[in-house]
Amino acid sequence: MRAGAPGGGGRVGAGRGSEWGQRGSEWGQGVEPGLGWLARVRAEGPEGVEEAARRRERRGLVAKGGRLMIVAADHPARGALGVGERGLAMADRGDLLRRLCVALGRPGVDGVLASADVVEDLLLLGALEGKVVVGSMNRGGLAGASFELDDRFTGYRAEDLERFGFDAGKLLLRLDYDDPGGGSVRTLEAAARAVDAMAARRLPVFVEPFLTRRDPETGLLRPDLSPESVITSIAVASGLGGTSAYTWLKVPVTDDPDDMARVLAASSLPTVLLGGDIKDGDQEAVYERWRVALRLPTVRGLVVGRSLLYPEDGDVAGAVDTAVGLLRGARSDT
């Protein structure tokens, strides 16, 4: 699929809907429809979102023996708009959508992880035909807020994902053993119930667990990526809910990739690696950590956002192709 090119599901009937596929095909080719066009379509035919979802060409989450390459764009809904030193890099929705359409159009990219607003923009642009759609579920723990650990489920619910015919959900589970407000335990309970609700519908859910601590100087929440902490978070996440049959893990790569073998020995659940932000602009070091971790037996793919959508050199297609190449290389090694 060309960058942003729609399939049949981009057209949702006569009249206003008939131009959706045409406009979507222009995105990424230098003639962007613009946010005004999307706003007009949403204002004049909001029911078209659900119809576009219904007509979307679907596929299985993962083929037998295959790997997943998912592009993540759920950061804005948590108020996390920065990439490296660029504090509002993800604040321009038109630019974000252009980058997503380029990424989704590259060979080997399976789909997207996003909140409802981003998913629906991509639906209207026809960019999700034959792609996996993973809906982001809990976005209430806003980045930098005093209540960040009280991560309520303000995004997709299990019933929404089922109604729209999407393929999976994702939840974030950040736990601070010293959390005085009780947000961690409330999030833990809500996450367990979300796992139950997804399993009842036979929908996979990606659980992204972290042990965290407040920085005593800045008050900001920081993930603990030591092997012992990542192992503990995986063990807790694996036991959520009344069944783990539909649970996947979404985990970070530790700073020393050689630690990942014992980290991932903590669970038998299928696992994808998350990307995170690039520290000190060292993209090549991140690629090397992914390459090593992708060879481990429970790892089934990558779910990466900012480091592919906003690479230092601006080449989204090149960054995505490199990640896909690492994934294919790992598959041939196993």
Tab-separated table of C-alpha atoms in Angstrom:
chain	number	residue	atom	x	y	z
A	1	MET	CA	0.000	0.000	0.000
A	2	ARG	CA	1.324	3.469	-0.836
A	3	ALA	CA	1.833	5.865	2.051
A	4	GLY	CA	-1.676	6.648	3.163
A	5	ALA	CA	-3.327	4.869	0.233
A	6	PRO	CA	-6.778	3.518	1.070
A	7	GLY	CA	-8.386	0.236	0.295
A	8	GLY	CA	-12.059	-0.335	-0.444
A	9	GLY	CA	-13.049	0.436	3.149
A	10	GLY	CA	-12.012	4.069	2.706
A	11	ARG	CA	-15.166	4.634	0.637
A	12	VAL	CA	-18.262	4.581	2.760
A	13	GLY	CA	-21.061	5.265	0.335
A	14	ALA	CA	-22.278	7.997	-1.975
A	15	GLY	CA	-22.104	11.746	-1.401
A	16	ARG	CA	-19.646	12.965	1.196
A	17	GLY	CA	-18.261	9.501	1.913
A	18	SER	CA	-17.356	8.825	-1.710
A	19	GLU	CA	-14.472	11.296	-1.579
A	20	TRP	CA	-12.856	9.850	1.529
A	21	GLY	CA	-10.805	7.223	-0.264
A	22	GLN	CA	-9.734	9.748	-2.884
A	23	ARG	CA	-8.580	12.244	-0.256
A	24	GLY	CA	-6.860	9.542	1.760
A	25	SER	CA	-4.845	8.449	-1.253
A	26	GLU	CA	-3.434	11.972	-1.577
A	27	TRP	CA	-1.963	11.945	1.933
A	28	GLY	CA	1.779	11.366	1.912
A	29	GLN	CA	2.048	12.346	-1.765
A	30	GLY	CA	2.503	16.049	-1.162
A	31	VAL	CA	-1.209	16.954	-1.410
A	32	GLU	CA	-2.440	16.614	2.160
A	33	PRO	CA	-6.207	16.811	2.703
A	34	GLY	CA	-5.555	18.847	5.847
A	35	LEU	CA	-7.199	18.938	9.243
A	36	GLY	CA	-9.990	21.141	7.869
A	37	TRP	CA	-11.049	18.344	5.549
A	38	LEU	CA	-11.061	15.789	8.350
A	39	ALA	CA	-13.005	18.149	10.601
A	40	ARG	CA	-15.592	18.724	7.845
A	41	VAL	CA	-16.038	14.999	7.256
A	42	ARG	CA	-16.425	14.417	10.998
A	43	ALA	CA	-18.921	17.276	11.357
A	44	GLU	CA	-21.073	16.397	8.355
A	45	GLY	CA	-21.038	12.617	8.654
A	46	PRO	CA	-19.876	11.335	12.044
A	47	GLU	CA	-21.661	8.044	11.458
A	48	GLY	CA	-19.148	7.399	8.688
A	49	VAL	CA	-16.475	6.515	11.246
A	50	GLU	CA	-18.346	3.438	12.371
A	51	GLU	CA	-19.221	2.492	8.799
A	52	ALA	CA	-15.582	2.821	7.734
A	53	ALA	CA	-14.637	0.520	10.614
A	54	ARG	CA	-17.307	-1.973	9.599
A	55	ARG	CA	-16.128	-2.054	5.974
A	56	ARG	CA	-12.441	-2.178	6.841
A	57	GLU	CA	-10.592	-5.136	5.366
A	58	ARG	CA	-9.494	-7.233	8.349
A	59	ARG	CA	-6.757	-9.790	8.945
A	60	GLY	CA	-5.602	-12.007	11.790
A	61	LEU	CA	-3.470	-10.537	14.548
A	62	VAL	CA	-0.469	-12.618	13.568
A	63	ALA	CA	0.069	-15.378	11.054
A	64	LYS	CA	1.261	-18.751	12.328
A	65	GLY	CA	4.943	-18.498	13.101
A	66	GLY	CA	4.917	-14.830	12.096
A	67	ARG	CA	6.053	-11.649	13.787
A	68	LEU	CA	4.324	-8.329	14.465
A	69	MET	CA	5.500	-4.851	13.506
A	70	ILE	CA	3.149	-2.280	15.051
A	71	VAL	CA	3.582	1.500	14.956
A	72	ALA	CA	2.483	3.210	18.195
A	73	ALA	CA	0.848	6.657	18.325
A	74	ASP	CA	-1.080	6.693	21.598
A	75	HIS	CA	1.216	9.188	23.326
A	76	PRO	CA	-0.767	12.434	22.700
A	77	ALA	CA	-3.837	11.173	24.567
A	78	ARG	CA	-1.718	11.020	27.723
A	79	GLY	CA	-0.374	14.522	27.150
A	80	ALA	CA	3.033	13.073	26.241
A	81	LEU	CA	3.798	15.190	23.185
A	82	GLY	CA	7.575	15.370	23.357
A	83	VAL	CA	10.239	13.522	21.415
A	84	GLY	CA	13.725	13.972	22.816
A	85	GLU	CA	14.357	17.683	23.227
A	86	ARG	CA	11.368	18.610	21.060
A	87	GLY	CA	8.703	19.234	23.669
A	88	LEU	CA	5.695	19.475	21.303
A	89	ALA	CA	6.884	17.300	18.427
A	90	MET	CA	3.668	15.246	18.372
A	91	ALA	CA	1.339	18.232	18.793
A	92	ASP	CA	0.848	18.807	15.052
A	93	ARG	CA	-1.862	16.281	14.144
A	94	GLY	CA	-1.473	16.734	10.409
A	95	ASP	CA	2.252	16.036	10.620
A	96	LEU	CA	1.647	13.022	12.863
A	97	LEU	CA	-0.893	11.580	10.424
A	98	ARG	CA	1.451	12.089	7.491
A	99	ARG	CA	4.201	10.216	9.334
A	100	LEU	CA	1.792	7.424	10.282
A	101	CYS	CA	0.611	7.028	6.704
A	102	VAL	CA	4.199	6.782	5.510
A	103	ALA	CA	4.968	4.159	8.173
A	104	LEU	CA	1.808	2.133	7.522
A	105	GLY	CA	2.583	2.117	3.818
A	106	ARG	CA	5.966	0.437	4.254
A	107	PRO	CA	6.277	-3.314	3.517
A	108	GLY	CA	6.268	-5.446	6.647
A	109	VAL	CA	4.306	-3.021	8.858
A	110	ASP	CA	1.326	-4.860	10.326
A	111	GLY	CA	-0.672	-2.088	11.934
A	112	VAL	CA	-1.069	0.689	14.469
A	113	LEU	CA	-1.582	1.204	18.207
A	114	ALA	CA	-3.456	4.419	18.990
A	115	SER	CA	-6.263	6.151	20.847
A	116	ALA	CA	-9.699	6.527	19.261
A	117	ASP	CA	-9.130	9.958	17.704
A	118	VAL	CA	-5.983	8.897	15.835
A	119	VAL	CA	-7.450	5.531	14.787
A	120	GLU	CA	-10.543	7.263	13.394
A	121	ASP	CA	-8.506	9.819	11.429
A	122	LEU	CA	-6.623	6.909	9.863
A	123	LEU	CA	-9.887	5.092	9.161
A	124	LEU	CA	-11.268	8.133	7.330
A	125	LEU	CA	-8.049	8.348	5.339
A	126	GLY	CA	-8.369	4.677	4.367
A	127	ALA	CA	-4.950	3.869	5.814
A	128	LEU	CA	-6.010	0.847	7.900
A	129	GLU	CA	-7.121	-1.573	5.206
A	130	GLY	CA	-5.711	-5.026	5.930
A	131	LYS	CA	-3.929	-3.687	9.009
A	132	VAL	CA	-4.015	-4.684	12.667
A	133	VAL	CA	-5.690	-2.067	14.892
A	134	VAL	CA	-4.759	-2.044	18.588
A	135	GLY	CA	-6.817	0.352	20.701
A	136	SER	CA	-5.227	2.140	23.664
A	137	MET	CA	-7.378	1.671	26.759
A	138	ASN	CA	-6.124	3.569	29.822
A	139	ARG	CA	-4.978	7.162	29.272
A	140	GLY	CA	-6.041	8.803	32.538
A	141	GLY	CA	-2.572	8.949	34.109
A	142	LEU	CA	-1.498	12.126	32.362
A	143	ALA	CA	2.241	12.570	31.871
A	144	GLY	CA	3.791	14.587	34.670
A	145	ALA	CA	0.579	14.885	36.705
A	146	SER	CA	0.478	14.317	40.465
A	147	PHE	CA	-2.170	11.651	39.758
A	148	GLU	CA	-0.168	9.923	37.007
A	149	LEU	CA	-0.242	6.575	38.824
A	150	ASP	CA	-4.049	6.621	39.036
A	151	ASP	CA	-4.237	5.487	35.429
A	152	ARG	CA	-7.950	5.243	34.830
A	153	PHE	CA	-9.439	3.660	31.734
A	154	THR	CA	-10.488	6.735	29.806
A	155	GLY	CA	-9.806	5.323	26.333
A	156	TYR	CA	-11.154	2.279	24.528
A	157	ARG	CA	-13.229	-0.225	26.475
A	158	ALA	CA	-13.426	-3.898	25.553
A	159	GLU	CA	-16.957	-3.380	24.215
A	160	ASP	CA	-15.765	-0.535	21.965
A	161	LEU	CA	-12.999	-2.644	20.448
A	162	GLU	CA	-15.487	-5.439	19.812
A	163	ARG	CA	-18.073	-3.091	18.288
A	164	PHE	CA	-15.624	-1.515	15.865
A	165	GLY	CA	-14.124	-4.857	14.883
A	166	PHE	CA	-10.620	-3.964	16.046
A	167	ASP	CA	-8.025	-6.602	16.740
A	168	ALA	CA	-6.603	-6.025	20.230
A	169	GLY	CA	-6.274	-3.607	23.116
A	170	LYS	CA	-3.348	-2.244	25.071
A	171	LEU	CA	-3.061	-1.110	28.674
A	172	LEU	CA	-0.250	0.454	30.672
A	173	LEU	CA	0.464	-0.843	34.185
A	174	ARG	CA	2.798	1.412	36.163
A	175	LEU	CA	3.350	0.410	39.780
A	176	ASP	CA	5.108	2.347	42.532
A	177	TYR	CA	5.552	0.418	45.772
A	178	ASP	CA	5.833	3.742	47.625
A	179	ASP	CA	2.741	5.351	46.062
A	180	PRO	CA	1.000	7.084	48.989
A	181	GLY	CA	-2.169	7.896	47.043
A	182	GLY	CA	-3.146	4.342	46.171
A	183	GLY	CA	-3.208	5.014	42.432
A	184	SER	CA	-1.075	1.972	41.695
A	185	VAL	CA	-3.389	-0.504	43.389
A	186	ARG	CA	-6.467	1.049	41.749
A	187	THR	CA	-4.786	0.789	38.373
A	188	LEU	CA	-3.768	-2.804	39.133
A	189	GLU	CA	-7.363	-3.778	39.888
A	190	ALA	CA	-8.750	-1.946	36.857
A	191	ALA	CA	-6.150	-3.613	34.644
A	192	ALA	CA	-7.170	-7.056	35.901
A	193	ARG	CA	-10.830	-6.361	35.125
A	194	ALA	CA	-9.874	-5.106	31.649
A	195	VAL	CA	-7.973	-8.348	31.023
A	196	ASP	CA	-11.107	-10.254	32.035
A	197	ALA	CA	-13.330	-8.159	29.758
A	198	MET	CA	-11.030	-8.663	26.776
A	199	ALA	CA	-10.716	-12.404	27.376
A	200	ALA	CA	-14.504	-12.726	27.587
A	201	ARG	CA	-14.608	-11.389	24.010
A	202	ARG	CA	-11.590	-13.453	22.919
A	203	LEU	CA	-9.699	-10.259	22.144
A	204	PRO	CA	-5.955	-10.099	22.801
A	205	VAL	CA	-4.694	-7.429	25.197
A	206	PHE	CA	-1.133	-6.130	25.355
A	207	VAL	CA	-0.093	-5.319	28.937
A	208	GLU	CA	2.827	-2.911	29.326
A	209	PRO	CA	4.157	-3.197	32.916
A	210	PHE	CA	6.676	-0.975	34.701
A	211	LEU	CA	7.902	-0.585	38.231
A	212	THR	CA	8.399	3.138	38.766
A	213	ARG	CA	9.728	5.656	41.276
A	214	ARG	CA	9.255	9.374	41.845
A	215	ASP	CA	12.388	11.408	41.275
A	216	PRO	CA	12.956	13.109	44.659
A	217	GLU	CA	14.210	16.294	43.010
A	218	THR	CA	11.773	16.776	40.132
A	219	GLY	CA	8.815	14.736	41.384
A	220	LEU	CA	8.559	13.111	37.966
A	221	LEU	CA	7.750	9.429	37.574
A	222	ARG	CA	10.664	7.372	36.262
A	223	PRO	CA	10.614	3.732	35.124
A	224	ASP	CA	13.032	1.340	36.786
A	225	LEU	CA	14.620	-0.656	33.970
A	226	SER	CA	16.929	-2.755	36.107
A	227	PRO	CA	16.600	-6.459	35.243
A	228	GLU	CA	15.180	-7.274	38.687
A	229	SER	CA	12.446	-4.633	38.370
A	230	VAL	CA	11.469	-5.623	34.835
A	231	ILE	CA	11.319	-9.288	35.903
A	232	THR	CA	9.034	-8.376	38.812
A	233	SER	CA	6.741	-6.272	36.632
A	234	ILE	CA	6.445	-9.103	34.098
A	235	ALA	CA	5.560	-11.603	36.824
A	236	VAL	CA	2.819	-9.309	38.166
A	237	ALA	CA	1.389	-8.537	34.714
A	238	SER	CA	1.329	-12.194	33.687
A	239	GLY	CA	-0.945	-13.076	36.617
A	240	LEU	CA	-3.631	-10.446	35.993
A	241	GLY	CA	-7.258	-11.526	35.670
A	242	GLY	CA	-9.066	-14.837	35.637
A	243	THR	CA	-7.214	-16.098	32.556
A	244	SER	CA	-4.028	-15.176	30.714
A	245	ALA	CA	-5.103	-16.938	27.519
A	246	TYR	CA	-5.440	-13.669	25.577
A	247	THR	CA	-2.694	-11.682	27.325
A	248	TRP	CA	0.442	-10.491	25.591
A	249	LEU	CA	3.267	-8.559	27.226
A	250	LYS	CA	4.741	-5.317	25.910
A	251	VAL	CA	8.085	-4.770	27.596
A	252	PRO	CA	11.096	-2.461	27.390
A	253	VAL	CA	14.554	-3.609	26.453
A	254	THR	CA	16.934	-3.259	29.393
A	255	ASP	CA	19.988	-1.042	28.967
A	256	ASP	CA	22.171	-4.138	28.770
A	257	PRO	CA	20.516	-6.364	26.130
A	258	ASP	CA	22.336	-9.401	27.536
A	259	ASP	CA	20.026	-9.157	30.569
A	260	MET	CA	16.945	-9.753	28.433
A	261	ALA	CA	17.275	-13.545	28.370
A	262	ARG	CA	16.722	-13.848	32.119
A	263	VAL	CA	14.169	-11.017	32.084
A	264	LEU	CA	11.956	-12.786	29.559
A	265	ALA	CA	12.404	-16.135	31.282
A	266	ALA	CA	9.926	-14.766	33.846
A	267	SER	CA	6.876	-15.567	31.673
A	268	SER	CA	5.656	-17.866	28.916
A	269	LEU	CA	3.364	-15.185	27.466
A	270	PRO	CA	4.003	-13.910	23.935
A	271	THR	CA	5.927	-10.661	24.114
A	272	VAL	CA	6.540	-7.596	21.971
A	273	LEU	CA	9.303	-5.083	22.573
A	274	LEU	CA	8.487	-1.414	22.989
A	275	GLY	CA	10.632	1.314	21.527
A	276	GLY	CA	10.549	4.304	23.857
A	277	ASP	CA	12.333	7.577	23.270
A	278	ILE	CA	15.854	7.749	21.859
A	279	LYS	CA	18.385	8.882	24.462
A	280	ASP	CA	21.206	11.142	23.291
A	281	GLY	CA	20.188	10.576	19.671
A	282	ASP	CA	21.823	7.136	19.623
A	283	GLN	CA	19.435	5.367	17.266
A	284	GLU	CA	22.001	2.753	16.244
A	285	ALA	CA	22.450	1.608	19.849
A	286	VAL	CA	18.678	1.145	20.130
A	287	TYR	CA	18.626	-0.924	16.942
A	288	GLU	CA	21.383	-3.139	18.326
A	289	ARG	CA	19.423	-3.749	21.573
A	290	TRP	CA	16.339	-4.703	19.545
A	291	ARG	CA	18.389	-7.028	17.325
A	292	VAL	CA	19.672	-8.983	20.316
A	293	ALA	CA	16.330	-9.150	22.147
A	294	LEU	CA	14.338	-10.146	19.051
A	295	ARG	CA	16.159	-13.487	18.991
A	296	LEU	CA	14.675	-14.598	22.322
A	297	PRO	CA	12.051	-17.362	22.097
A	298	THR	CA	8.998	-15.562	23.531
A	299	VAL	CA	9.497	-12.346	21.545
A	300	ARG	CA	6.962	-12.005	18.735
A	301	GLY	CA	7.676	-8.513	17.445
A	302	LEU	CA	8.028	-4.775	17.944
A	303	VAL	CA	5.588	-2.040	18.955
A	304	VAL	CA	7.448	1.205	18.362
A	305	GLY	CA	6.323	4.808	18.108
A	306	ARG	CA	8.399	7.949	18.508
A	307	SER	CA	11.765	6.474	17.561
A	308	LEU	CA	10.391	5.463	14.145
A	309	LEU	CA	7.935	8.297	13.535
A	310	TYR	CA	10.377	11.043	14.565
A	311	PRO	CA	13.900	9.845	13.745
A	312	GLU	CA	16.724	12.362	14.055
A	313	ASP	CA	17.323	12.408	10.304
A	314	GLY	CA	13.614	12.816	9.514
A	315	ASP	CA	13.534	9.685	7.335
A	316	VAL	CA	10.448	7.856	8.611
A	317	ALA	CA	10.469	5.290	5.813
A	318	GLY	CA	14.144	4.504	6.399
A	319	ALA	CA	13.692	4.063	10.158
A	320	VAL	CA	10.679	1.790	9.659
A	321	ASP	CA	12.459	-0.287	7.019
A	322	THR	CA	15.422	-0.774	9.373
A	323	ALA	CA	13.123	-2.033	12.147
A	324	VAL	CA	11.336	-4.385	9.761
A	325	GLY	CA	14.711	-5.676	8.596
A	326	LEU	CA	15.722	-6.441	12.183
A	327	LEU	CA	12.481	-8.335	12.682
A	328	ARG	CA	12.954	-10.374	9.536
A	329	GLY	CA	16.555	-11.089	10.437
A	330	ALA	CA	15.531	-12.383	13.854
A	331	ARG	CA	12.931	-14.650	12.267
A	332	SER	CA	15.499	-16.198	9.950
A	333	ASP	CA	17.795	-16.843	12.937
A	334	THR	CA	15.158	-18.822	14.876
